[in-house]
Amino acid sequence: STLPKALCTYQAMYENNEAISTSIDTTNRFVVKALYNGKWVAPTGSNAGKLAADFLNYNCRNLSYGTWLEFIKSSCSDLINGFSISNIVTEVRNYGEYSGMRCLKKLSPRNQRTIYGWLWNKNFTELKGVVQKPNVRQNKNPTTRDFIGNVNFNDLTSLNLRRQQYPVIQSYQMLHFRHDPLDNNPEGQSPLVKCFDAHCHKTLLEEHSVIGISKDFAGMLVVRVPSELIERANNPTDYPNEAIEYQNLQTDAANLQNGKSSFILL
């Protein structure tokens, strides 16, 4: 359950197990609807509060790139991976009622697999940001070398991360969502961890069911060979050719039973 391999496991569970995908999709459907249609920022009653609320609501509904709905759906991926991150990108707006003011350009999601490490303060008590890998497509199945874990913010220079052009997103530049973040864990904890055993059992039972059905329809293949061949094959030192022939015959029979071949040549 450690990054980055865990992310590949979570994605495989979500894509290949309809019970898991249906549960997550149903849950997120209600979450997305509530966040999209709900009341965003309500004024406090003062004139300043109303101005601030109007400005924030304008930003959420008038992104220059992408939509609020896309941002919400990306944020809800924490239910699969345990956490999700979006980069806050701003711009000086040159049109509309807030022309000349700095507004939201986009809330850009960052794929969980691009995270290279977590940045902390010197006491490792406050998250200061994240470090990304320079090439977000470099690994579809990342290894542990693609993740360095927790890093002291003051160690950025010594790690030469900036020289290697590893993007750094500081905490004030991002929105960080976590599922069940015990002990201030920035990775959260995916609920899929608790159903991993059930997922494996279900997958195994499905495989056995398919094998059982195929045997029920096709029957059991029986290949008869002389007993002398079996006896000699069990003594490969003295009879290497017979051992190879016997092994090849078993492979051919298995392929025929599994539908990978249509005949056996004896």
CSV table of C-alpha atoms in Angstrom, one decimal:
chain,number,residue,atom,x,y,z
A,1,SER,CA,0.0,0.0,0.0
A,2,THR,CA,2.9,2.4,-0.6
A,3,LEU,CA,3.4,4.8,-3.4
A,4,PRO,CA,3.8,4.6,-6.3
A,5,LYS,CA,2.9,1.0,-6.9
A,6,ALA,CA,-0.2,1.3,-4.9
A,7,LEU,CA,-1.7,3.7,-7.4
A,8,CYS,CA,-1.3,1.1,-10.2
A,9,THR,CA,-3.1,-1.4,-7.9
A,10,TYR,CA,-5.9,1.0,-7.1
A,11,GLN,CA,-6.5,1.8,-10.8
A,12,ALA,CA,-6.5,-1.9,-11.8
A,13,MET,CA,-9.0,-2.7,-9.0
A,14,TYR,CA,-11.3,0.2,-10.2
A,15,GLU,CA,-11.1,-0.8,-13.9
A,16,ASN,CA,-11.4,-4.6,-13.5
A,17,ASN,CA,-13.9,-5.0,-10.7
A,18,GLU,CA,-17.4,-3.8,-11.4
A,19,ALA,CA,-18.4,-3.9,-7.8
A,20,ILE,CA,-15.7,-1.4,-6.9
A,21,SER,CA,-16.2,0.8,-9.9
A,22,THR,CA,-20.0,0.9,-9.3
A,23,SER,CA,-19.6,1.8,-5.6
A,24,ILE,CA,-17.1,4.6,-6.3
A,25,ASP,CA,-19.1,6.0,-9.3
A,26,THR,CA,-22.3,6.0,-7.3
A,27,THR,CA,-20.7,7.8,-4.3
A,28,ASN,CA,-19.0,10.4,-6.5
A,29,ARG,CA,-22.2,11.1,-8.4
A,30,PHE,CA,-23.8,12.4,-5.3
A,31,VAL,CA,-20.6,14.3,-4.2
A,32,VAL,CA,-20.2,15.9,-7.6
A,33,LYS,CA,-23.9,16.9,-7.7
A,34,ALA,CA,-23.7,18.5,-4.2
A,35,LEU,CA,-20.5,20.4,-4.9
A,36,TYR,CA,-21.7,21.6,-8.3
A,37,ASN,CA,-25.2,22.7,-7.4
A,38,GLY,CA,-24.6,23.7,-3.8
A,39,LYS,CA,-24.3,27.2,-2.5
A,40,TRP,CA,-20.7,28.2,-2.9
A,41,VAL,CA,-19.7,31.3,-1.0
A,42,ALA,CA,-22.4,33.1,1.0
A,43,PRO,CA,-21.9,36.8,2.1
A,44,THR,CA,-21.6,37.5,5.8
A,45,GLY,CA,-24.0,40.4,5.7
A,46,SER,CA,-21.5,43.2,5.3
A,47,ASN,CA,-20.8,45.1,2.1
A,48,ALA,CA,-17.2,43.8,2.1
A,49,GLY,CA,-18.4,40.3,2.6
A,50,LYS,CA,-20.8,40.5,-0.3
A,51,LEU,CA,-18.1,41.9,-2.6
A,52,ALA,CA,-15.8,39.1,-1.7
A,53,ALA,CA,-18.5,36.4,-2.1
A,54,ASP,CA,-19.4,37.8,-5.5
A,55,PHE,CA,-15.8,37.8,-6.6
A,56,LEU,CA,-15.2,34.2,-5.5
A,57,ASN,CA,-18.4,33.0,-7.1
A,58,TYR,CA,-17.4,34.7,-10.3
A,59,ASN,CA,-14.0,33.0,-10.4
A,60,CYS,CA,-15.5,29.6,-9.9
A,61,ARG,CA,-18.0,30.1,-12.8
A,62,ASN,CA,-15.7,31.9,-15.2
A,63,LEU,CA,-12.5,29.9,-15.4
A,64,SER,CA,-10.5,30.7,-18.6
A,65,TYR,CA,-9.6,27.1,-19.1
A,66,GLY,CA,-11.6,24.1,-18.1
A,67,THR,CA,-14.8,24.1,-16.0
A,68,TRP,CA,-15.8,23.9,-12.4
A,69,LEU,CA,-17.4,20.5,-13.1
A,70,GLU,CA,-14.2,19.0,-14.5
A,71,PHE,CA,-12.3,20.3,-11.4
A,72,ILE,CA,-14.8,18.6,-9.1
A,73,LYS,CA,-14.6,15.3,-10.9
A,74,SER,CA,-10.8,15.3,-10.8
A,75,SER,CA,-10.9,16.2,-7.1
A,76,CYS,CA,-13.1,13.2,-6.4
A,77,SER,CA,-10.4,10.8,-7.6
A,78,ASP,CA,-9.2,10.8,-4.0
A,79,LEU,CA,-11.8,8.1,-3.4
A,80,ILE,CA,-9.7,5.8,-5.6
A,81,ASN,CA,-6.1,6.9,-4.9
A,82,GLY,CA,-6.5,8.3,-1.3
A,83,PHE,CA,-5.6,11.9,-2.4
A,84,SER,CA,-5.9,14.3,-5.2
A,85,ILE,CA,-4.1,17.6,-6.1
A,86,SER,CA,-5.0,20.6,-8.2
A,87,ASN,CA,-2.7,23.4,-9.1
A,88,ILE,CA,-4.2,26.9,-8.7
A,89,VAL,CA,-3.3,29.0,-11.7
A,90,THR,CA,-4.2,32.7,-11.9
A,91,GLU,CA,-4.1,35.5,-14.5
A,92,VAL,CA,-4.8,39.2,-14.7
A,93,ARG,CA,-8.2,39.3,-16.4
A,94,ASN,CA,-8.5,41.8,-19.3
A,95,TYR,CA,-12.2,41.6,-19.8
A,96,GLY,CA,-15.5,41.7,-17.9
A,97,GLU,CA,-16.5,43.3,-14.7
A,98,TYR,CA,-13.2,42.3,-13.0
A,99,SER,CA,-10.9,43.5,-15.7
A,100,GLY,CA,-7.5,44.4,-14.3
A,101,MET,CA,-7.9,42.1,-11.3
A,102,ARG,CA,-6.1,38.8,-10.7
A,103,CYS,CA,-8.6,36.0,-11.3
A,104,LEU,CA,-8.6,32.2,-11.6
A,105,LYS,CA,-7.3,31.0,-14.9
A,106,LYS,CA,-7.7,27.3,-14.2
A,107,LEU,CA,-7.7,24.7,-11.4
A,108,SER,CA,-5.4,22.2,-13.1
A,109,PRO,CA,-5.5,18.6,-11.8
A,110,ARG,CA,-2.2,16.9,-11.2
A,111,ASN,CA,-2.1,13.1,-11.8
A,112,GLN,CA,-1.2,11.2,-8.6
A,113,ARG,CA,1.4,9.2,-10.5
A,114,THR,CA,3.4,12.4,-11.2
A,115,ILE,CA,4.2,13.0,-7.5
A,116,TYR,CA,7.9,12.6,-6.9
A,117,GLY,CA,7.9,13.6,-3.2
A,118,TRP,CA,6.2,15.5,-0.4
A,119,LEU,CA,7.8,18.7,0.9
A,120,TRP,CA,7.7,19.4,4.7
A,121,ASN,CA,9.0,22.0,7.1
A,122,LYS,CA,12.2,21.2,9.0
A,123,ASN,CA,10.2,19.5,11.8
A,124,PHE,CA,8.1,17.5,9.3
A,125,THR,CA,4.9,18.8,11.0
A,126,GLU,CA,3.5,21.0,8.1
A,127,LEU,CA,3.2,20.1,4.5
A,128,LYS,CA,4.9,22.8,2.4
A,129,GLY,CA,4.1,21.4,-1.1
A,130,VAL,CA,4.9,18.6,-3.5
A,131,VAL,CA,7.6,17.8,-6.1
A,132,GLN,CA,6.6,16.5,-9.5
A,133,LYS,CA,8.5,14.3,-11.9
A,134,PRO,CA,9.6,16.3,-15.0
A,135,ASN,CA,7.9,14.0,-17.5
A,136,VAL,CA,4.4,13.1,-16.5
A,137,ARG,CA,4.3,10.3,-19.1
A,138,GLN,CA,7.6,8.6,-18.3
A,139,ASN,CA,6.0,5.6,-16.5
A,140,LYS,CA,2.6,4.0,-16.7
A,141,ASN,CA,3.8,1.5,-14.2
A,142,PRO,CA,6.2,3.4,-12.0
A,143,THR,CA,8.8,1.9,-9.8
A,144,THR,CA,9.9,2.9,-6.3
A,145,ARG,CA,12.7,4.9,-7.8
A,146,ASP,CA,10.2,7.3,-9.1
A,147,PHE,CA,9.2,8.3,-5.6
A,148,ILE,CA,11.4,9.7,-2.9
A,149,GLY,CA,8.8,10.1,-0.1
A,150,ASN,CA,9.1,12.9,2.4
A,151,VAL,CA,11.6,15.7,1.8
A,152,ASN,CA,12.6,18.6,4.0
A,153,PHE,CA,11.8,21.9,2.2
A,154,ASN,CA,15.3,23.2,3.0
A,155,ASP,CA,16.8,20.3,1.2
A,156,LEU,CA,15.6,21.3,-2.2
A,157,THR,CA,18.9,22.9,-3.1
A,158,SER,CA,21.0,19.9,-2.0
A,159,LEU,CA,18.8,17.5,-3.9
A,160,ASN,CA,19.4,19.6,-7.1
A,161,LEU,CA,15.7,19.2,-7.8
A,162,ARG,CA,15.4,22.7,-9.2
A,163,ARG,CA,18.5,22.2,-11.4
A,164,GLN,CA,16.9,19.1,-12.8
A,165,GLN,CA,13.7,21.0,-13.5
A,166,TYR,CA,11.5,19.0,-11.2
A,167,PRO,CA,8.4,21.2,-10.8
A,168,VAL,CA,7.7,22.3,-7.2
A,169,ILE,CA,4.1,23.2,-6.2
A,170,GLN,CA,4.0,24.9,-2.9
A,171,SER,CA,1.0,24.5,-0.5
A,172,TYR,CA,-0.5,27.9,-1.3
A,173,GLN,CA,-0.5,27.0,-5.0
A,174,MET,CA,-2.6,23.9,-4.7
A,175,LEU,CA,-5.8,22.4,-3.5
A,176,HIS,CA,-5.1,19.1,-1.7
A,177,PHE,CA,-7.9,16.6,-1.1
A,178,ARG,CA,-7.4,13.5,1.1
A,179,HIS,CA,-9.6,10.6,2.0
A,180,ASP,CA,-9.2,9.5,5.7
A,181,PRO,CA,-6.0,11.4,6.4
A,182,LEU,CA,-4.9,9.8,9.6
A,183,ASP,CA,-1.9,11.4,11.4
A,184,ASN,CA,-1.8,14.2,8.8
A,185,ASN,CA,-0.7,11.7,6.1
A,186,PRO,CA,-0.6,13.7,2.8
A,187,GLU,CA,-1.4,10.5,0.8
A,188,GLY,CA,-4.6,9.8,2.7
A,189,GLN,CA,-5.8,6.3,2.6
A,190,SER,CA,-7.8,4.8,-0.2
A,191,PRO,CA,-10.8,2.8,0.9
A,192,LEU,CA,-9.7,0.2,-1.7
A,193,VAL,CA,-7.0,-0.9,0.7
A,194,LYS,CA,-9.7,-2.6,2.9
A,195,CYS,CA,-11.3,-4.5,0.0
A,196,PHE,CA,-8.1,-5.7,-1.6
A,197,ASP,CA,-8.4,-9.3,-0.2
A,198,ALA,CA,-12.1,-9.4,-1.3
A,199,HIS,CA,-11.0,-8.2,-4.8
A,200,CYS,CA,-8.4,-10.9,-5.1
A,201,HIS,CA,-10.9,-13.6,-3.9
A,202,LYS,CA,-13.5,-12.4,-6.4
A,203,THR,CA,-11.0,-12.4,-9.3
A,204,LEU,CA,-9.9,-15.9,-8.4
A,205,LEU,CA,-13.4,-17.2,-8.2
A,206,GLU,CA,-14.3,-15.7,-11.5
A,207,GLU,CA,-11.3,-17.4,-13.1
A,208,HIS,CA,-12.3,-20.8,-11.6
A,209,SER,CA,-15.9,-20.3,-12.7
A,210,VAL,CA,-14.8,-19.7,-16.3
A,211,ILE,CA,-12.5,-22.8,-16.2
A,212,GLY,CA,-15.3,-24.9,-14.7
A,213,ILE,CA,-17.8,-23.8,-17.4
A,214,SER,CA,-15.4,-24.5,-20.2
A,215,LYS,CA,-14.7,-28.0,-18.8
A,216,ASP,CA,-18.5,-28.6,-18.4
A,217,PHE,CA,-19.1,-27.7,-22.0
A,218,ALA,CA,-16.0,-29.2,-23.6
A,219,GLY,CA,-15.4,-32.1,-21.3
A,220,MET,CA,-12.1,-33.3,-20.0
A,221,LEU,CA,-9.4,-34.0,-22.6
A,222,VAL,CA,-7.7,-37.4,-22.3
A,223,VAL,CA,-4.5,-38.1,-24.2
A,224,ARG,CA,-3.3,-41.7,-24.1
A,225,VAL,CA,0.5,-42.5,-24.4
A,226,PRO,CA,2.5,-45.6,-23.9
A,227,SER,CA,3.5,-46.3,-20.3
A,228,GLU,CA,7.1,-46.7,-21.5
A,229,LEU,CA,7.2,-43.0,-22.6
A,230,ILE,CA,6.1,-41.9,-19.1
A,231,GLU,CA,8.6,-44.1,-17.4
A,232,ARG,CA,11.5,-42.9,-19.6
A,233,ALA,CA,10.4,-39.3,-19.3
A,234,ASN,CA,10.8,-39.6,-15.5
A,235,ASN,CA,14.4,-40.3,-16.1
A,236,PRO,CA,15.5,-37.3,-18.2
A,237,THR,CA,19.2,-38.0,-17.6
A,238,ASP,CA,19.2,-41.2,-19.6
A,239,TYR,CA,16.2,-40.4,-21.9
A,240,PRO,CA,16.3,-36.7,-22.6
A,241,ASN,CA,14.4,-36.9,-25.9
A,242,GLU,CA,11.5,-38.8,-24.2
A,243,ALA,CA,11.4,-36.2,-21.4
A,244,ILE,CA,11.2,-33.4,-24.0
A,245,GLU,CA,8.5,-35.2,-26.0
A,246,TYR,CA,6.4,-35.9,-22.9
A,247,GLN,CA,6.7,-32.2,-21.8
A,248,ASN,CA,5.7,-31.0,-25.2
A,249,LEU,CA,2.8,-33.3,-25.3
A,250,GLN,CA,1.4,-32.0,-22.0
A,251,THR,CA,1.8,-28.4,-23.3
A,252,ASP,CA,-0.1,-29.2,-26.5
A,253,ALA,CA,-2.8,-30.9,-24.5
A,254,ALA,CA,-3.2,-27.9,-22.2
A,255,ASN,CA,-3.4,-25.6,-25.2
A,256,LEU,CA,-6.0,-27.7,-26.8
A,257,GLN,CA,-8.1,-27.8,-23.6
A,258,ASN,CA,-7.8,-24.0,-23.2
A,259,GLY,CA,-8.8,-23.4,-26.8
A,260,LYS,CA,-5.4,-22.1,-27.8
A,261,SER,CA,-5.0,-24.8,-30.5
A,262,SER,CA,-7.3,-27.0,-32.6
A,263,PHE,CA,-5.3,-30.3,-32.9
A,264,ILE,CA,-2.3,-32.3,-31.6
A,265,LEU,CA,0.3,-33.7,-33.9
A,266,LEU,CA,1.6,-37.1,-32.6
